[in-house]
Amino acid sequence: MKKTKIITTLGPSTDTKDKIEALYKSWANVVRFNYSHTNYDYFSKIIDTVKELNKEWKTNLWILTDTKWPEIRTKSVEEKISLEKDEEFFLSNTLNESKISDDSKKMIICDYDYIVSDLEVWRIVDIDTGLLKAEIIAKDNEKLTCKALNKHLIGSKRHLNLPWTIIKLPGITDSDKEDIKFAVSKWTDFIALSFVRNKENILELREFLKEINAPKGIQIISKIENSEALSNLDDIIEYSDWIMIARWDLWAEVEYEALPVIQDDIAQRCKIAGKFFIIATQMLESMIENPIPTRAEVTDIYNAVVQEADCTMLSGESAAGKYPIEAVKTMAKVLRYTESALPYTHEHFEKDLWEETEIKKQLVKNAIYTAENIGAKNIIVFSLKMTKLISAFRSNINTYAFTFSDEVRKKMTILFGTKTFQIEKWSNEENLKKALEVLKQKNLLVQGDRIVAITEIEKEDQVVPSMQIIEIK
């Protein structure tokens, strides 16, 4: 069983029923919708297709909404702006554009009102997601004078990063709120918060979800993709349901040689906190055009498994690439092979995921150790909280999670090392019996297998966790 889950972005290459079903059969677990690139009518049709496939039991895919969120971009231009290395140019905002009479240098205008006031001389500015780096060498009230540190051709609406600058942007824009309302109306399971800067951004989103009466089960994924987020990382991890290491913009905000170390640091902090995390961006970028990956890309996926990521993600590879299905199959092959060679030691997870966790955490830890010591291949569990705990421990043992609720199953599906099933609710004894029958029918259990079952017994108005060892006769 593949432990690390795969998130695939849907787009023109994968927006049909056949392609979505093929993604699932290739081991995709979650479908992502990037709201920066399309419209509601288009997404609505695809989401309805995913739901139809799920209802027909042809897929078991969950929906991730990745909204645009506040960002800084250059204005549209009729002709691209060509800059040579060491060439000086002006950088300003739309408010000051008409005030600047000096046309001795080329001008780049952006939509951030505070670009002049927030930046100081000797700061570095990244334009076009780091493809152009420029140093500020002078400033006045209307503009910054910058020196290009490399040659580049700049088109319209290019992304602009301001590393290590506290920017004055809202947590959620009006456009984002409309996107969220639409996503909630289509029953999204996850909302990815782009360019999160601090815990207040997360709290703002949670409050907005309450205002629009969104289902309580929606989980917030905070995307770490700017330097301000790195300064507030522990708070962001604490207040988020999930963390995404979003390397596309993050690499423009930090020195590129530091990115692997930063990625590992975020991963370790998430594991210590018992929080789930995703590694994203350019994992199989070459497969947008080519049918096989590069050696570096295979190694990148390997490293994600070594860092014990819950999920890896495909973006353009599955949304607009020539080989979307092959990309998912490639990622799944590398994940499974690496997992088979990796000795999971479950040494992390020091903090509690919620109040009054310690007793359950100790029971789960002992269940994992017991399973390893007796040679059990599987752990059966019937509780979302227990499943989260097992997942946080990064066990070597396969986890089969059973639930009576489709909503709960959604929350379990994306968890590391977990395969989910939905059954009808009976007594504890009948639930366990039914679970064993389901696993036997799917050839996941055979005679002689040992399993460890974690159940919760209702006793005198209390729910008491318990552990059983079962041998299949």
Short mmCIF file of N, CA and C in Angstrom, two decimals, residues 89-103 106-119 121 136 138-146:
data_model
loop_
_atom_site.label_atom_id
_atom_site.label_comp_id
_atom_site.label_asym_id
_atom_site.label_seq_id
_atom_site.Cartn_x
_atom_site.Cartn_y
_atom_site.Cartn_z
N PHE A 89 16.88 50.59 -13.83
CA PHE A 89 15.49 50.83 -14.22
C PHE A 89 14.73 51.38 -13.02
N PHE A 90 13.55 51.94 -13.28
CA PHE A 90 12.70 52.45 -12.22
C PHE A 90 11.63 51.43 -11.86
N LEU A 91 11.29 51.38 -10.58
CA LEU A 91 10.20 50.53 -10.09
C LEU A 91 9.28 51.41 -9.26
N SER A 92 7.98 51.40 -9.59
CA SER A 92 7.03 52.22 -8.84
C SER A 92 5.66 51.54 -8.85
N ASN A 93 4.64 52.26 -8.36
CA ASN A 93 3.29 51.70 -8.33
C ASN A 93 2.36 52.50 -9.22
N THR A 94 1.18 52.01 -9.42
CA THR A 94 0.22 52.66 -10.32
C THR A 94 -0.18 54.04 -9.82
N LEU A 95 -0.14 54.28 -8.49
CA LEU A 95 -0.52 55.57 -7.94
C LEU A 95 0.47 56.66 -8.36
N ASN A 96 1.74 56.31 -8.49
CA ASN A 96 2.77 57.29 -8.80
C ASN A 96 3.12 57.34 -10.28
N GLU A 97 2.56 56.47 -11.07
CA GLU A 97 2.98 56.34 -12.47
C GLU A 97 2.88 57.67 -13.22
N SER A 98 1.78 58.39 -13.03
CA SER A 98 1.58 59.63 -13.78
C SER A 98 2.46 60.77 -13.27
N LYS A 99 3.00 60.63 -12.06
CA LYS A 99 3.81 61.69 -11.47
C LYS A 99 5.26 61.65 -11.95
N ILE A 100 5.67 60.53 -12.52
CA ILE A 100 7.08 60.35 -12.87
C ILE A 100 7.33 60.91 -14.27
N SER A 101 8.12 61.98 -14.33
CA SER A 101 8.41 62.62 -15.61
C SER A 101 9.74 62.17 -16.19
N ASP A 102 10.58 61.58 -15.35
CA ASP A 102 11.91 61.14 -15.78
C ASP A 102 11.78 59.87 -16.62
N ASP A 103 12.07 59.96 -17.91
CA ASP A 103 11.99 58.79 -18.80
C ASP A 103 13.37 58.33 -19.25
N LYS A 106 14.10 52.70 -18.16
CA LYS A 106 12.91 51.88 -18.35
C LYS A 106 12.12 51.81 -17.04
N MET A 107 10.81 51.68 -17.15
CA MET A 107 9.93 51.73 -15.98
C MET A 107 9.14 50.43 -15.83
N ILE A 108 9.14 49.88 -14.61
CA ILE A 108 8.28 48.74 -14.28
C ILE A 108 7.29 49.21 -13.22
N ILE A 109 6.03 49.04 -13.50
CA ILE A 109 4.96 49.46 -12.59
C ILE A 109 4.30 48.22 -11.99
N CYS A 110 4.05 48.24 -10.67
CA CYS A 110 3.37 47.12 -10.01
C CYS A 110 2.11 47.62 -9.30
N ASP A 111 1.30 46.68 -8.82
CA ASP A 111 0.02 47.04 -8.20
C ASP A 111 0.08 47.15 -6.68
N TYR A 112 1.29 47.21 -6.10
CA TYR A 112 1.42 47.33 -4.65
C TYR A 112 1.64 48.79 -4.28
N ASP A 113 0.67 49.37 -3.57
CA ASP A 113 0.70 50.80 -3.27
C ASP A 113 1.91 51.24 -2.45
N TYR A 114 2.48 50.31 -1.66
CA TYR A 114 3.53 50.69 -0.72
C TYR A 114 4.92 50.25 -1.19
N ILE A 115 5.08 50.01 -2.47
CA ILE A 115 6.34 49.49 -2.97
C ILE A 115 7.50 50.45 -2.68
N VAL A 116 7.24 51.76 -2.74
CA VAL A 116 8.30 52.73 -2.50
C VAL A 116 8.56 52.91 -1.01
N SER A 117 7.50 53.04 -0.24
CA SER A 117 7.67 53.32 1.19
C SER A 117 8.19 52.11 1.97
N ASP A 118 7.84 50.90 1.54
CA ASP A 118 8.21 49.70 2.30
C ASP A 118 9.65 49.24 2.07
N LEU A 119 10.24 49.65 0.96
CA LEU A 119 11.56 49.12 0.61
C LEU A 119 12.64 50.18 0.80
N VAL A 121 16.99 51.20 0.33
CA VAL A 121 18.14 51.01 -0.54
C VAL A 121 18.94 49.79 -0.07
N ILE A 136 18.01 47.54 -5.10
CA ILE A 136 17.59 48.94 -5.01
C ILE A 136 18.83 49.79 -4.70
N ALA A 138 18.71 53.44 -5.17
CA ALA A 138 18.29 54.79 -4.78
C ALA A 138 16.77 54.83 -4.72
N LYS A 139 16.23 55.85 -4.03
CA LYS A 139 14.79 56.01 -3.97
C LYS A 139 14.44 57.47 -3.73
N ASP A 140 13.25 57.86 -4.20
CA ASP A 140 12.67 59.15 -3.84
C ASP A 140 11.21 58.89 -3.49
N ASN A 141 10.39 59.93 -3.45
CA ASN A 141 9.01 59.75 -2.99
C ASN A 141 8.14 58.98 -3.99
N GLU A 142 8.52 58.97 -5.26
CA GLU A 142 7.68 58.36 -6.29
C GLU A 142 8.19 57.02 -6.82
N LYS A 143 9.48 56.76 -6.69
CA LYS A 143 10.01 55.57 -7.38
C LYS A 143 11.27 55.05 -6.71
N LEU A 144 11.56 53.78 -7.04
CA LEU A 144 12.82 53.15 -6.66
C LEU A 144 13.70 53.05 -7.90
N THR A 145 14.98 53.30 -7.72
CA THR A 145 15.93 53.06 -8.80
C THR A 145 16.62 51.73 -8.52
N CYS A 146 16.51 50.81 -9.47
CA CYS A 146 17.02 49.44 -9.27
C CYS A 146 18.08 49.11 -10.31
#
